[in-house]
Coordinates of C-alpha atoms in Angstrom, one line a residue:
M84 CA 103.2 7.4 21.0
N85 CA 100.0 5.2 21.3
G86 CA 98.3 3.3 18.6
R87 CA 101.2 2.1 16.4
R88 CA 100.0 -1.6 16.6
A89 CA 96.4 -0.7 16.0
A90 CA 97.4 1.3 13.0
S91 CA 99.5 -1.5 11.6
L92 CA 96.7 -4.0 12.0
T93 CA 94.7 -2.0 9.5
S94 CA 97.5 -1.4 7.0
F95 CA 95.7 -3.3 4.3
V96 CA 92.9 -0.6 4.5
I97 CA 95.5 2.2 4.6
I98 CA 97.3 1.0 1.4
I99 CA 94.1 0.8 -0.6
L100 CA 92.5 4.0 0.7
A101 CA 95.5 6.3 0.9
G102 CA 94.6 9.7 -0.5
A103 CA 91.0 8.7 -1.1
S104 CA 88.3 11.3 -0.6
V105 CA 84.6 11.2 -0.9
S106 CA 82.0 14.0 -0.8
R107 CA 79.3 13.4 1.8
T108 CA 77.4 16.6 1.8
G109 CA 73.8 16.6 1.0
P110 CA 70.5 15.2 2.4
A111 CA 70.2 12.6 5.1
S112 CA 70.7 9.2 3.6
T113 CA 69.8 6.5 6.1
R114 CA 66.6 5.6 7.9
A115 CA 65.5 3.7 10.9
F116 CA 67.1 0.3 11.6
A117 CA 67.9 -2.1 14.4
Q118 CA 71.6 -2.9 14.9
G119 CA 71.7 -6.2 16.7
E120 CA 69.7 -7.3 19.8
S121 CA 70.8 -4.4 21.9
R122 CA 69.5 -1.9 19.4
Q123 CA 66.1 -3.4 18.6
D124 CA 64.3 -0.8 20.8
A125 CA 66.5 2.1 19.9
A126 CA 64.6 5.4 20.0
G127 CA 64.2 7.3 16.8
S128 CA 65.5 6.8 13.3
Y129 CA 68.8 7.3 11.5
T130 CA 69.3 10.6 9.7
G131 CA 72.7 10.1 8.0
P132 CA 76.1 11.9 8.4
G133 CA 75.0 14.8 6.2
S134 CA 72.7 15.9 9.0
C135 CA 75.8 16.6 11.1
A136 CA 77.8 18.4 8.4
A137 CA 76.8 22.1 8.7
S138 CA 79.7 24.3 9.4
S139 CA 77.9 25.7 12.4
C140 CA 77.4 22.2 13.8
H141 CA 80.2 19.6 13.3
G142 CA 81.4 20.5 9.9
S143 CA 83.7 23.4 10.6
V144 CA 87.1 23.3 9.0
R145 CA 88.8 24.5 12.1
P146 CA 88.0 24.4 15.9
V147 CA 85.6 27.1 17.0
A148 CA 86.9 29.3 19.8
G149 CA 84.8 29.3 22.9
S150 CA 82.8 26.2 21.9
R151 CA 82.6 23.3 24.3
I152 CA 83.2 21.0 21.4
F153 CA 85.6 21.3 18.4
Q154 CA 82.8 21.6 15.9
T155 CA 85.1 19.9 13.4
E156 CA 83.9 16.4 14.2
Y157 CA 82.3 15.6 10.9
T158 CA 85.2 17.2 9.0
T159 CA 87.7 15.1 10.9
W160 CA 85.7 11.9 10.3
V161 CA 85.2 12.5 6.6
V162 CA 88.7 13.6 5.8
Q163 CA 90.9 11.6 8.1
D164 CA 89.0 8.7 9.7
K165 CA 89.2 5.3 8.0
H166 CA 85.7 4.5 9.3
A167 CA 84.4 6.9 6.7
R168 CA 85.9 4.7 3.9
A169 CA 85.2 1.3 5.4
T170 CA 82.9 0.3 2.6
E171 CA 85.4 1.2 -0.1
V172 CA 87.7 -1.5 1.1
L173 CA 85.1 -4.0 0.0
N174 CA 85.9 -3.3 -3.6
N175 CA 89.7 -3.8 -3.4
P176 CA 91.4 -6.9 -4.9
V177 CA 91.8 -8.7 -1.6
S178 CA 88.1 -8.3 -0.7
L179 CA 87.0 -9.4 -4.2
R180 CA 89.3 -12.5 -4.0
M181 CA 87.8 -13.3 -0.6
A182 CA 84.3 -13.2 -2.0
K183 CA 85.3 -15.5 -4.8
I184 CA 86.9 -18.0 -2.3
L185 CA 83.8 -17.9 0.0
G186 CA 81.4 -18.2 -2.9
I187 CA 79.4 -15.1 -2.1
G188 CA 78.3 -12.1 -4.2
R189 CA 80.0 -8.8 -4.3
P190 CA 81.3 -7.8 -0.9
D191 CA 79.8 -4.3 -1.1
T192 CA 76.3 -5.8 -1.4
E193 CA 76.8 -8.8 1.0
Q194 CA 75.2 -8.3 4.4
K195 CA 77.9 -10.3 6.1
C196 CA 80.4 -7.7 5.1
L197 CA 78.2 -4.6 5.3
A198 CA 77.2 -5.4 8.9
C199 CA 80.5 -3.9 10.0
H200 CA 81.8 -2.1 6.9
A201 CA 78.8 0.3 6.9
L202 CA 76.0 1.6 9.0
D203 CA 74.0 -1.6 9.5
V204 CA 70.8 -0.5 7.8
P205 CA 68.3 -3.0 6.3
V206 CA 68.3 -3.1 2.5
Q207 CA 64.9 -1.4 2.1
Q208 CA 66.1 1.6 4.1
R209 CA 69.4 2.3 2.2
A210 CA 69.7 5.4 0.1
K211 CA 71.7 5.6 -3.1
S212 CA 74.7 7.0 -1.3
Y213 CA 74.6 4.3 1.3
T214 CA 77.8 2.6 0.3
A215 CA 79.7 5.9 0.0
E216 CA 79.3 6.7 3.7
G217 CA 81.1 3.9 5.4
V218 CA 80.8 3.6 9.2
S219 CA 79.2 6.9 9.9
C220 CA 78.4 9.0 12.9
E221 CA 75.3 7.2 14.0
A222 CA 77.0 3.8 14.1
C223 CA 78.8 5.1 17.3
H224 CA 76.4 7.8 18.5
G225 CA 73.1 6.3 17.8
P226 CA 70.0 7.2 15.8
A227 CA 69.8 11.0 15.7
S228 CA 66.2 11.8 14.9
G229 CA 65.1 12.0 18.5
W230 CA 67.9 14.4 19.6
L231 CA 69.4 16.0 16.5
G232 CA 67.4 19.2 16.7
P233 CA 66.9 19.5 20.5
H234 CA 70.6 18.8 21.4
T235 CA 71.6 22.2 19.9
T236 CA 69.2 24.1 22.1
R237 CA 70.1 26.0 25.3
G238 CA 69.5 23.9 28.4
W239 CA 69.3 20.6 26.6
T240 CA 71.4 18.0 28.6
H241 CA 73.5 15.0 27.6
A242 CA 71.1 12.9 29.7
Q243 CA 68.2 14.0 27.6
S244 CA 70.0 13.0 24.4
I245 CA 70.7 9.6 25.9
A246 CA 67.0 9.2 26.7
A247 CA 66.2 10.2 23.1
G248 CA 68.3 7.5 21.6
M249 CA 71.9 8.7 21.6
Y250 CA 74.5 6.1 22.6
D251 CA 76.5 7.2 25.6
T252 CA 80.1 7.2 24.4
K253 CA 81.1 8.9 27.7
D254 CA 80.3 5.7 29.4
L255 CA 83.4 3.6 28.9
V256 CA 81.6 0.3 29.3
Q257 CA 79.1 1.2 26.6
R258 CA 81.8 2.7 24.4
T259 CA 83.8 -0.5 24.5
G260 CA 80.7 -2.6 23.8
T261 CA 79.9 -0.5 20.8
C262 CA 83.4 -0.9 19.4
A263 CA 83.5 -4.6 20.3
S264 CA 80.3 -5.3 18.4
C265 CA 82.4 -5.3 15.2
H266 CA 86.0 -5.5 16.4
I267 CA 85.3 -8.6 18.4
G268 CA 82.0 -9.6 16.9
G269 CA 79.0 -11.6 18.1
A270 CA 76.1 -13.6 16.8
D271 CA 75.3 -11.3 13.9
K272 CA 78.7 -9.9 13.2
S273 CA 81.3 -12.6 13.0
V274 CA 84.7 -13.2 11.5
D275 CA 85.1 -17.0 11.6
H276 CA 87.9 -19.3 10.6
E277 CA 86.5 -19.7 7.1
M278 CA 86.7 -15.9 6.5
I279 CA 90.2 -15.7 8.0
A280 CA 91.3 -18.5 5.7
A281 CA 89.9 -16.6 2.7
G282 CA 91.9 -13.5 3.6
H283 CA 90.2 -11.5 6.3
P284 CA 92.5 -10.3 9.1
D285 CA 92.0 -12.0 12.5
L286 CA 90.1 -9.8 14.9
V287 CA 92.5 -8.1 17.4
F288 CA 91.2 -5.3 19.6
D289 CA 92.4 -3.0 22.4
L290 CA 90.1 -0.1 23.2
E291 CA 92.7 2.5 24.0
A292 CA 95.2 1.5 21.4
F293 CA 92.6 1.6 18.7
S294 CA 91.2 4.9 19.9
A295 CA 94.7 6.4 19.9
A296 CA 95.0 5.4 16.3
L297 CA 92.0 7.4 15.3
P298 CA 92.1 11.1 14.5
R299 CA 90.7 12.4 17.8
H300 CA 87.5 14.4 17.5
W301 CA 86.7 14.5 21.2
R302 CA 88.2 16.3 24.2
N303 CA 90.1 14.5 26.8
D304 CA 90.9 16.8 29.7
D305 CA 91.8 14.1 32.3
P306 CA 95.5 13.3 32.0
W307 CA 94.9 9.7 33.2
Q308 CA 91.7 9.0 31.3
N309 CA 93.6 6.8 28.8
V310 CA 94.5 4.5 31.6
R311 CA 90.9 4.3 32.9
A312 CA 89.7 3.6 29.4
W313 CA 92.3 1.0 28.9
S314 CA 91.5 -0.8 32.2
V315 CA 87.7 -0.8 31.4
G316 CA 88.4 -1.9 27.9
Q317 CA 90.5 -4.9 29.0
I318 CA 87.6 -6.2 31.1
V319 CA 84.8 -5.5 28.7
Q320 CA 86.6 -7.0 25.7
L321 CA 87.3 -10.1 27.8
R322 CA 83.6 -10.2 28.6
E323 CA 82.6 -9.7 25.0
G324 CA 85.0 -12.4 23.9
L325 CA 83.4 -14.8 26.3
E326 CA 80.0 -13.9 25.0
R327 CA 81.2 -14.6 21.5
L328 CA 82.6 -17.9 22.6
S329 CA 79.4 -18.9 24.4
T330 CA 77.4 -18.0 21.3
R331 CA 79.6 -20.1 19.0
T332 CA 79.2 -23.2 21.1
K333 CA 75.6 -23.2 19.9
G334 CA 76.6 -23.0 16.2
T335 CA 76.7 -25.6 13.6
V336 CA 80.6 -25.6 13.4
W337 CA 82.4 -26.7 16.5
P338 CA 85.2 -26.3 17.4
E339 CA 85.3 -22.8 15.8
Y340 CA 89.0 -22.6 15.1
S341 CA 89.1 -18.8 15.1
E342 CA 88.6 -19.0 18.9
L343 CA 91.9 -20.8 19.1
D344 CA 95.5 -19.5 19.0
C345 CA 96.2 -19.1 15.3
F346 CA 100.0 -19.4 15.6
S347 CA 99.9 -22.6 17.6
C348 CA 99.3 -24.2 14.1
H349 CA 100.4 -21.4 11.7
H350 CA 104.0 -21.1 12.6
S351 CA 107.3 -22.0 10.9
L352 CA 108.5 -25.5 11.8
T353 CA 112.0 -25.7 13.4
R354 CA 114.4 -28.4 14.6
P355 CA 113.3 -29.7 18.0
E356 CA 116.3 -28.2 19.7
D357 CA 115.3 -24.8 18.4
S358 CA 111.6 -25.0 19.3
W359 CA 110.6 -22.6 22.1
R360 CA 107.2 -24.4 22.3
Q361 CA 108.9 -27.7 23.1
E362 CA 111.4 -26.1 25.4
L363 CA 108.7 -24.4 27.5
G364 CA 106.2 -27.3 27.3
Y365 CA 102.5 -27.2 26.8
R366 CA 100.9 -25.7 29.9
D367 CA 97.3 -26.7 30.7
R368 CA 97.0 -28.9 27.6
R369 CA 98.2 -32.0 25.8
P370 CA 100.9 -31.6 23.1
G371 CA 99.2 -31.2 19.8
N372 CA 96.0 -29.6 21.1
P373 CA 95.8 -26.0 19.9
P374 CA 95.0 -23.7 22.9
W375 CA 92.2 -21.2 23.2
N376 CA 93.4 -17.7 22.2
H377 CA 93.3 -16.2 25.7
A378 CA 95.1 -13.0 24.7
R379 CA 92.2 -11.0 26.2
F380 CA 92.6 -13.0 29.4
S381 CA 96.4 -12.6 29.7
V382 CA 96.3 -8.9 30.5
A383 CA 92.8 -8.6 31.9
R384 CA 93.7 -10.9 34.7
L385 CA 96.3 -8.4 35.8
V386 CA 93.8 -5.6 35.8
L387 CA 91.8 -7.8 38.0
R388 CA 94.7 -8.5 40.3
V389 CA 95.6 -4.8 40.7
S390 CA 92.1 -3.4 41.0
D391 CA 90.3 -6.2 42.9
P392 CA 92.7 -8.5 44.7
A393 CA 90.0 -9.9 46.9
G394 CA 88.0 -11.2 44.0
A395 CA 90.9 -12.1 41.7
D396 CA 91.5 -15.7 42.9
A397 CA 87.9 -17.0 42.4
L398 CA 87.5 -15.3 39.0
E399 CA 90.9 -16.4 37.8
S400 CA 90.1 -20.0 38.8
Q401 CA 87.0 -19.9 36.7
L402 CA 88.9 -18.5 33.7
Q403 CA 91.7 -21.0 34.0
Y404 CA 89.1 -23.8 33.9
L405 CA 87.7 -22.2 30.7
V406 CA 91.2 -22.0 29.2
A407 CA 91.7 -25.7 30.0
E408 CA 88.4 -26.9 28.6
T409 CA 88.6 -24.9 25.4
S410 CA 92.1 -26.1 24.8
K411 CA 91.0 -29.8 24.6
L412 CA 90.9 -31.4 21.1
Q413 CA 87.3 -32.4 21.6
A414 CA 86.1 -29.5 23.7
A415 CA 82.7 -30.0 25.3
R416 CA 80.3 -27.2 24.1
T417 CA 78.0 -27.3 27.2
R418 CA 80.8 -27.0 29.8
I419 CA 82.5 -24.2 27.9
A420 CA 79.3 -22.2 27.4
A421 CA 78.4 -22.6 31.1
A422 CA 81.9 -21.5 32.2
A423 CA 81.8 -18.5 29.9
V424 CA 78.4 -17.4 31.1
A425 CA 79.3 -17.8 34.8
V426 CA 82.2 -15.3 34.5
Q427 CA 80.4 -12.6 32.6
S428 CA 78.4 -11.0 35.5
S429 CA 81.5 -10.7 37.6
L430 CA 83.3 -8.9 34.7
D431 CA 80.3 -6.6 34.2
A432 CA 80.5 -5.5 37.9
L433 CA 84.3 -5.0 37.7
A434 CA 84.1 -2.9 34.5
A435 CA 81.5 -0.6 36.2
R436 CA 83.8 -0.1 39.2
L437 CA 86.8 0.6 37.0
A438 CA 84.9 3.2 35.0
S439 CA 84.4 5.3 38.1
G440 CA 87.4 4.2 40.0
P441 CA 90.9 5.7 40.4
A442 CA 93.2 6.3 37.5
D443 CA 96.4 8.1 38.4
R444 CA 100.2 7.8 38.4
N445 CA 100.3 5.2 41.1
R446 CA 97.7 3.0 39.6
T447 CA 99.4 3.2 36.2
I448 CA 102.7 2.2 37.6
Q449 CA 101.0 -0.7 39.4
Y450 CA 99.7 -1.9 36.0
V451 CA 103.1 -1.6 34.4
R452 CA 104.8 -3.6 37.2
A453 CA 102.1 -6.2 37.1
I454 CA 102.7 -6.8 33.4
A455 CA 106.5 -6.8 33.8
E456 CA 106.3 -9.3 36.7
D457 CA 104.1 -11.6 34.6
A458 CA 106.3 -11.4 31.6
Q459 CA 107.1 -15.1 31.5
R460 CA 103.5 -16.3 31.5
I461 CA 102.3 -13.7 29.0
S462 CA 105.2 -14.3 26.6
A463 CA 104.8 -18.1 26.8
A464 CA 101.1 -17.8 26.0
G465 CA 102.0 -16.9 22.4
E466 CA 102.2 -14.0 20.0
R467 CA 98.6 -12.8 20.5
S468 CA 99.1 -12.5 24.3
A469 CA 102.4 -10.7 23.7
E470 CA 100.7 -8.4 21.3
Q471 CA 98.0 -7.5 23.9
A472 CA 100.7 -6.8 26.5
A473 CA 102.6 -4.6 24.1
M474 CA 99.6 -2.5 23.2
S475 CA 98.8 -2.2 26.9
L476 CA 102.3 -1.1 27.8
E477 CA 102.2 1.4 25.0
T478 CA 99.1 3.0 26.5
L479 CA 100.4 2.8 30.1
V480 CA 104.0 4.0 29.5
G481 CA 102.8 6.5 26.9
T482 CA 100.5 8.1 29.5
L483 CA 103.3 8.2 32.0
S484 CA 105.5 9.9 29.3
Q485 CA 102.8 12.4 28.5
N486 CA 102.6 13.3 32.2
K487 CA 106.4 13.6 32.5
D488 CA 106.7 10.6 34.7
V489 CA 109.1 8.7 32.4
D490 CA 111.7 9.8 29.9
A491 CA 109.9 10.1 26.5
A492 CA 112.9 9.1 24.4
A493 CA 113.7 6.1 26.5
A494 CA 110.1 5.0 26.5
R495 CA 109.9 5.3 22.7
A496 CA 113.0 3.2 22.3
A497 CA 111.8 0.5 24.7
L498 CA 108.4 0.2 23.0
D499 CA 110.0 0.1 19.6
R500 CA 112.1 -2.9 20.7
L501 CA 109.0 -4.5 22.0
F502 CA 107.0 -4.1 18.8
Q503 CA 109.9 -5.3 16.7
Q504 CA 109.4 -8.7 18.2
L505 CA 105.9 -8.8 16.8
E506 CA 106.6 -7.9 13.2
N507 CA 106.7 -11.6 12.1
P508 CA 104.0 -13.3 14.1
S509 CA 104.8 -16.9 13.0
G510 CA 108.5 -16.2 13.9
Y511 CA 107.6 -14.9 17.4
D512 CA 109.9 -16.1 20.2
P513 CA 109.0 -15.5 23.8
R514 CA 112.6 -16.0 24.9
R515 CA 113.4 -12.6 23.2
F516 CA 110.1 -10.9 24.1
E517 CA 110.1 -11.7 27.8
P518 CA 113.2 -9.8 28.9
L519 CA 112.1 -6.7 27.0
V520 CA 108.8 -6.7 29.0
R521 CA 110.6 -7.2 32.3
R522 CA 112.9 -4.2 31.5
M523 CA 109.9 -1.9 31.1
T524 CA 110.1 -1.2 34.8
D525 CA 113.5 0.3 34.3
L526 CA 111.7 3.4 32.8
L527 CA 109.9 4.0 36.1
R528 CA 111.2 6.8 38.3

């Protein structure tokens, strides 16, 4: 049930890459590199996906009985996962047209593109097969030279692998941060308004929705782990979004329009009597001022309300101030940067608590009710906030369905109706979306 929105957001990749296959057997093809500030001191060097591909390791064609892992992880990635073909998309007509508009070279040689469409290796360390490998194993799991051999030996622990340079994807905070480095972006990996105008999709992200869209190559034995991952993801992606905003206030272009709500400008014009924007008014901003895209805030604030009621008011007050400041036509960089930085440490602490906190039927129902009760605010905030709520409800209701706590057929129908309202973003109308969100509580037993 989960992941339909995440899958649709990458449809341009799917269309170009449908049926594509690339052979990636052979020697290791990448060497040491630093991936952003957080990776500058990473232990070890990169060995390439071929080093994981042996049938006795992660390259089996079928799960191995009695193994604690599937041992098909490489096979799943290379055959089914779009990350494996992320570099190929740089040669399709849309990407080539984008490059022409932006006045850059070939996308498959441009560092601005390769930073996220490949394993981010410096030019001097790239092998001939580099662009055939896409976003490979070590982009998510870290440089393997320090732990590749030892991690197969008896008695070697996960903690030892982490100490030797493996990224801890079991840590939900770190996992979200790794994904967000590209799917939200930052100082060195950025999709700005210029790139979007040239044809790159806007960056939308939800950890659990996007994870659900992947061909799963990991075990998930906790029936409520999806909810825990979702809640942590909401807080970390808000934190990463604020970090990106703070970084951009120091850039040469300000305001950076990709931080604002795209559809406040890019929408079909209607007669005044038919305009939901004019009917609802312009909360927290002057008419004509495009608001900050606070989709990541719209649902994250509800995670905060449910999980930390005592700290919710103070943090929400800070975030509301940030929303108001960023939504001014001549937004002050210094005030926005200071407000964004002030919130981040509180979000870090909350994410850590959520990662080890409760995730069960009752907490999941609390989240569903919180979103339904806030339907008016979420819907009125625009299509991006509505989209975030829909992806969230898909995870929450989907998990309840998997645990037999809601009727599966009724849940599918309700979610289908919700996503139908998002098929034409510029034609989105909160007056149709809001009642559908409110009625999600009808599914609860």
